[in-house]
mmCIF file of C-alpha atoms in Angstrom:
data_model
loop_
_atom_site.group_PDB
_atom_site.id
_atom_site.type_symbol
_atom_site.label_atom_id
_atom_site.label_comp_id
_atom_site.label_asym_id
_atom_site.label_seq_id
_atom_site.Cartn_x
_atom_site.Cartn_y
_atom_site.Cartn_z
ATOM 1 C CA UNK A 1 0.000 0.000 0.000
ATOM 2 C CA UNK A 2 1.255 3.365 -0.820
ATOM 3 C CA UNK A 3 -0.769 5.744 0.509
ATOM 4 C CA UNK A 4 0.923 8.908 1.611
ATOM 5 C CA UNK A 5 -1.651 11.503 0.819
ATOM 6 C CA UNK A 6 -3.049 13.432 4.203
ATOM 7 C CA UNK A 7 -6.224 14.666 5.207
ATOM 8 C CA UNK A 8 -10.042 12.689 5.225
ATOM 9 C CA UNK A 9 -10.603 9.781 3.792
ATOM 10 C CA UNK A 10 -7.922 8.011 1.570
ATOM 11 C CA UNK A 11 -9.234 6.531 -1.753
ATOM 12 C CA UNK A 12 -7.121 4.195 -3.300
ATOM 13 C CA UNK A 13 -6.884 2.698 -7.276
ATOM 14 C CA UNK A 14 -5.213 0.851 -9.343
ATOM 15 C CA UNK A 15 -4.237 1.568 -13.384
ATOM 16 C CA UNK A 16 -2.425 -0.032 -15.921
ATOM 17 C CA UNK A 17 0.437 2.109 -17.498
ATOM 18 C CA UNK A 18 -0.329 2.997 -21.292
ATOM 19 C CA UNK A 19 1.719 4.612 -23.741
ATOM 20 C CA UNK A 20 3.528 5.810 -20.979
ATOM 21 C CA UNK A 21 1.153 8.250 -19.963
ATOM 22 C CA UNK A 22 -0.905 9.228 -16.809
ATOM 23 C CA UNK A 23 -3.875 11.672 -18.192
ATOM 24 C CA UNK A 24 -5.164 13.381 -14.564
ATOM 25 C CA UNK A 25 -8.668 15.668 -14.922
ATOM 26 C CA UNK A 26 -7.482 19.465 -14.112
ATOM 27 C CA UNK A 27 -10.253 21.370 -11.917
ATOM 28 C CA UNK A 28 -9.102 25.414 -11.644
ATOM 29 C CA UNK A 29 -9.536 27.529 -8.495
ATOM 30 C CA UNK A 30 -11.435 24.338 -6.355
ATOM 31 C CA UNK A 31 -9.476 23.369 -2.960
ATOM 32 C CA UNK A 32 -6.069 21.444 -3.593
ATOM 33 C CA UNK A 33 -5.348 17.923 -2.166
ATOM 34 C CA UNK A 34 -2.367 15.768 -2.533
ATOM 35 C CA UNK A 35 -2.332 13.150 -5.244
ATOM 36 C CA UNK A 36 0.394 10.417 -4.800
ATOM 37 C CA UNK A 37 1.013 7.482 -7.924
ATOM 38 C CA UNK A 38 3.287 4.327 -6.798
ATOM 39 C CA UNK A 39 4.584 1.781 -8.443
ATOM 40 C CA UNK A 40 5.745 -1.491 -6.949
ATOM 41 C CA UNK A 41 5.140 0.398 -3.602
ATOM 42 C CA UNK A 42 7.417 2.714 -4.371
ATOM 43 C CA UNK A 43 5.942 6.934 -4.940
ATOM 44 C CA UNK A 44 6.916 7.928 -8.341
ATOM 45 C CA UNK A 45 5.851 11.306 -7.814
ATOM 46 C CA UNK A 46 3.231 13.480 -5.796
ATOM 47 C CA UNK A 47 1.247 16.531 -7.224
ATOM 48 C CA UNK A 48 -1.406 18.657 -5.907
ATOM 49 C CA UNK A 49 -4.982 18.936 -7.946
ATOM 50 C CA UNK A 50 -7.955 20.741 -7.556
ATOM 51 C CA UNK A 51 -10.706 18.533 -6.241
ATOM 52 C CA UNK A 52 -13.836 18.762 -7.959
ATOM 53 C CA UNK A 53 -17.044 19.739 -6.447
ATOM 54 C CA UNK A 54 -19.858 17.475 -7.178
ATOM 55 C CA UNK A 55 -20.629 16.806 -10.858
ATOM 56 C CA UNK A 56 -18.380 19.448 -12.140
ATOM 57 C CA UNK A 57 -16.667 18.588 -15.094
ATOM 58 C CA UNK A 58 -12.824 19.328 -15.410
ATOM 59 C CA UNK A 59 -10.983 22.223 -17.012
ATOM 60 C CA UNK A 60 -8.844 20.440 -19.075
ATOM 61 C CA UNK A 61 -7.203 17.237 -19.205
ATOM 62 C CA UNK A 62 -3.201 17.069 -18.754
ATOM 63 C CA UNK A 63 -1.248 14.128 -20.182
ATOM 64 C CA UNK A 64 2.022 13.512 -17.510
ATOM 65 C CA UNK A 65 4.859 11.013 -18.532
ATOM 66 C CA UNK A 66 5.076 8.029 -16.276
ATOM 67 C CA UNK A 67 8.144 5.962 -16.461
ATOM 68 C CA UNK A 68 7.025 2.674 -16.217
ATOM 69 C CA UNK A 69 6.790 -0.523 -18.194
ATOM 70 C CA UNK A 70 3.637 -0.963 -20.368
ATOM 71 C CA UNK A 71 0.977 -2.724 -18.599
ATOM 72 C CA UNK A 72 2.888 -2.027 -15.179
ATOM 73 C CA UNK A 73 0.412 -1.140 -12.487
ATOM 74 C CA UNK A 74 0.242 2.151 -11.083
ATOM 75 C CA UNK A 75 -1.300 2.550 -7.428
ATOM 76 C CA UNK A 76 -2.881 6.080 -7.076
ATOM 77 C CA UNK A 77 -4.393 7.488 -4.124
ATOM 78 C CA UNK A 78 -5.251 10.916 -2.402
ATOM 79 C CA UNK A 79 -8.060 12.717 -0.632
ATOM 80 C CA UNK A 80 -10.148 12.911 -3.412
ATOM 81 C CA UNK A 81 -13.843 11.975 -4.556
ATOM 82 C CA UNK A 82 -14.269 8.959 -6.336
ATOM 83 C CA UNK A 83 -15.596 10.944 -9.441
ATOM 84 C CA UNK A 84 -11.893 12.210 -9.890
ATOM 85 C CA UNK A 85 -10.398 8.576 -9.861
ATOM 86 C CA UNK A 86 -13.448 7.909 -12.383
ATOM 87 C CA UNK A 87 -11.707 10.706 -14.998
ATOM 88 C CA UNK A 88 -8.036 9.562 -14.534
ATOM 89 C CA UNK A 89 -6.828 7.935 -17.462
ATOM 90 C CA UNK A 90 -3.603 6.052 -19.081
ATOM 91 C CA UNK A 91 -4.460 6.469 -22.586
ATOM 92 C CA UNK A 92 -2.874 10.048 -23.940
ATOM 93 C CA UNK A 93 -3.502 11.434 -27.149
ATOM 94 C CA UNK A 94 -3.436 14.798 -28.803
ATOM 95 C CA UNK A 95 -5.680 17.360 -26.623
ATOM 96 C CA UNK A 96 -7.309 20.065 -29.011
ATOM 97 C CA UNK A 97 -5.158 23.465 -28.575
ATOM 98 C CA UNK A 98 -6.671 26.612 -26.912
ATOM 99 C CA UNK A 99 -7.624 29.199 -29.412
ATOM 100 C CA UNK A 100 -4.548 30.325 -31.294
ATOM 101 C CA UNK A 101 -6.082 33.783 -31.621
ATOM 102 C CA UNK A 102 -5.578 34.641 -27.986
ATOM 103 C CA UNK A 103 -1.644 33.453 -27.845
ATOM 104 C CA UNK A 104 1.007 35.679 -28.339
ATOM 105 C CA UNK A 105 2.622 35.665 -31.948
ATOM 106 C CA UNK A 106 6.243 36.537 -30.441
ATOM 107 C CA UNK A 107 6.708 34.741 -26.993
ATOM 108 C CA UNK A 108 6.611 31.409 -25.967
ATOM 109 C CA UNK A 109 4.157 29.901 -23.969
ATOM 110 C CA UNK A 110 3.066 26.772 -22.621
ATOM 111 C CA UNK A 111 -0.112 24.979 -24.429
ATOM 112 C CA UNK A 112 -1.194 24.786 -20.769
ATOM 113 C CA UNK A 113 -0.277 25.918 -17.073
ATOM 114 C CA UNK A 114 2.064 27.830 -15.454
ATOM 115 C CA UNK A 115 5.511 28.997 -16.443
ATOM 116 C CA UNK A 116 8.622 30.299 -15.172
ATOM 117 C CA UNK A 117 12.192 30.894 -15.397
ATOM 118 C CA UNK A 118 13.345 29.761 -19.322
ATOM 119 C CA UNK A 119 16.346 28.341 -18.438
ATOM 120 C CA UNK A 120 19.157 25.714 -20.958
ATOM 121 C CA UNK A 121 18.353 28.743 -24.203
ATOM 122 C CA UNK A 122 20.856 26.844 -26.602
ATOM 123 C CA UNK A 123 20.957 25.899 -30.356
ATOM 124 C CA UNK A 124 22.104 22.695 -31.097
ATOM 125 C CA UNK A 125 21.712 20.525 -34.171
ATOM 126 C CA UNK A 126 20.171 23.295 -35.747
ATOM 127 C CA UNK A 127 17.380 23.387 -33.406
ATOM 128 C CA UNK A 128 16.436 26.407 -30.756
ATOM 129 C CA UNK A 129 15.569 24.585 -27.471
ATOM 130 C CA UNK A 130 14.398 26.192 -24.200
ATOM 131 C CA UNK A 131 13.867 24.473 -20.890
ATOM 132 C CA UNK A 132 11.379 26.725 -18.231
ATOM 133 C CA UNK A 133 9.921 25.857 -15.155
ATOM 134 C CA UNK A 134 6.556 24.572 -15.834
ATOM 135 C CA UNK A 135 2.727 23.649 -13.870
ATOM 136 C CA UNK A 136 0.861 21.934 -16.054
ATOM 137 C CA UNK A 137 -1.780 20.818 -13.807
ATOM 138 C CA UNK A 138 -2.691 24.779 -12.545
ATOM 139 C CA UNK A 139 -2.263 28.639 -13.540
ATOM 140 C CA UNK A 140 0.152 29.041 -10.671
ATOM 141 C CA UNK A 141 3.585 27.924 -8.467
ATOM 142 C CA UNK A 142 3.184 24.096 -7.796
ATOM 143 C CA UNK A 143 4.160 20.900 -9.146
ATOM 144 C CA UNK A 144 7.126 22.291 -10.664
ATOM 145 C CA UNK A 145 8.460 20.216 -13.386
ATOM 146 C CA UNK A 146 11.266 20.950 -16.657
ATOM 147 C CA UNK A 147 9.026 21.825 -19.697
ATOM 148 C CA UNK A 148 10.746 21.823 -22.930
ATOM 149 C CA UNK A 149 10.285 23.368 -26.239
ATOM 150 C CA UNK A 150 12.410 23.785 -30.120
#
């Protein structure tokens, strides 16, 4: 068991790892539990997510990389209803882009989340690249991970 979310009442599930890919609902601006994913009894990672309130339906969906064999079981538990489990998935695929109209022509951003701090600017290969720190489960500091862009 692998349960080191805090708070009320700990819901546990189990998923099978495909394509490499953990897809987690995103709910904006609702109260933020813990989410922890396991593997073998061992955390892979912990993020915080908005939790939804009653039959809302998410924001967004946000595909996260999960290093793990396919077919490998993934233990996931937090604090959460078991509506969210219901919307976590392990099947990613393209997710339709926010309306280009509204993005800025000049500067980067991220397709989704929050962003700071572009970091590793270098051209190599004859490719741009540009690491940043990067949210993509929320508009704000938290669950800071490396995004990457050329």
């Amino acid at each position: 068991m692998c349960q080191k979310a805090s708070g009320g009442v700990i819901m546990t599930r189990e998923y099978s790892v495909r394509n490499g890919v953990l897809r987690v609902p995103v709910f904006l601006n609702n109260e933020e539990k813990s989410l922890t994913v396991c593997s073998h009894a061992k955390v892979l990672f912990e993020i915080t997510v908005g939790s939804p309130k009653g039959s809302e339906k998410p924001d967004r969906f946000v595909d996260l990389p999960v290093f793990c064999g396919e077919g490998e079981k993934l233990e996931i538990s937090g604090d959460l209803p078991e509506s969210f489990f219901d919307l976590i998935g392990t099947e990613g695929a393209l997710l339709p882009v926010m309306n280009l109209s509204s993005r800025p022509k000049i500067h980067f951003t991220p397709e989704f989340g929050w962003m700071n701090d572009p970091n590793g600017l270098l051209f190599a290969g004859g490719v741009f690249h540009m690491y940043f720190q990067h949210n993509p489960l929320g508009l704000d500091w938290g669950n800071m991970s490396w995004g990457h862009t050329v």
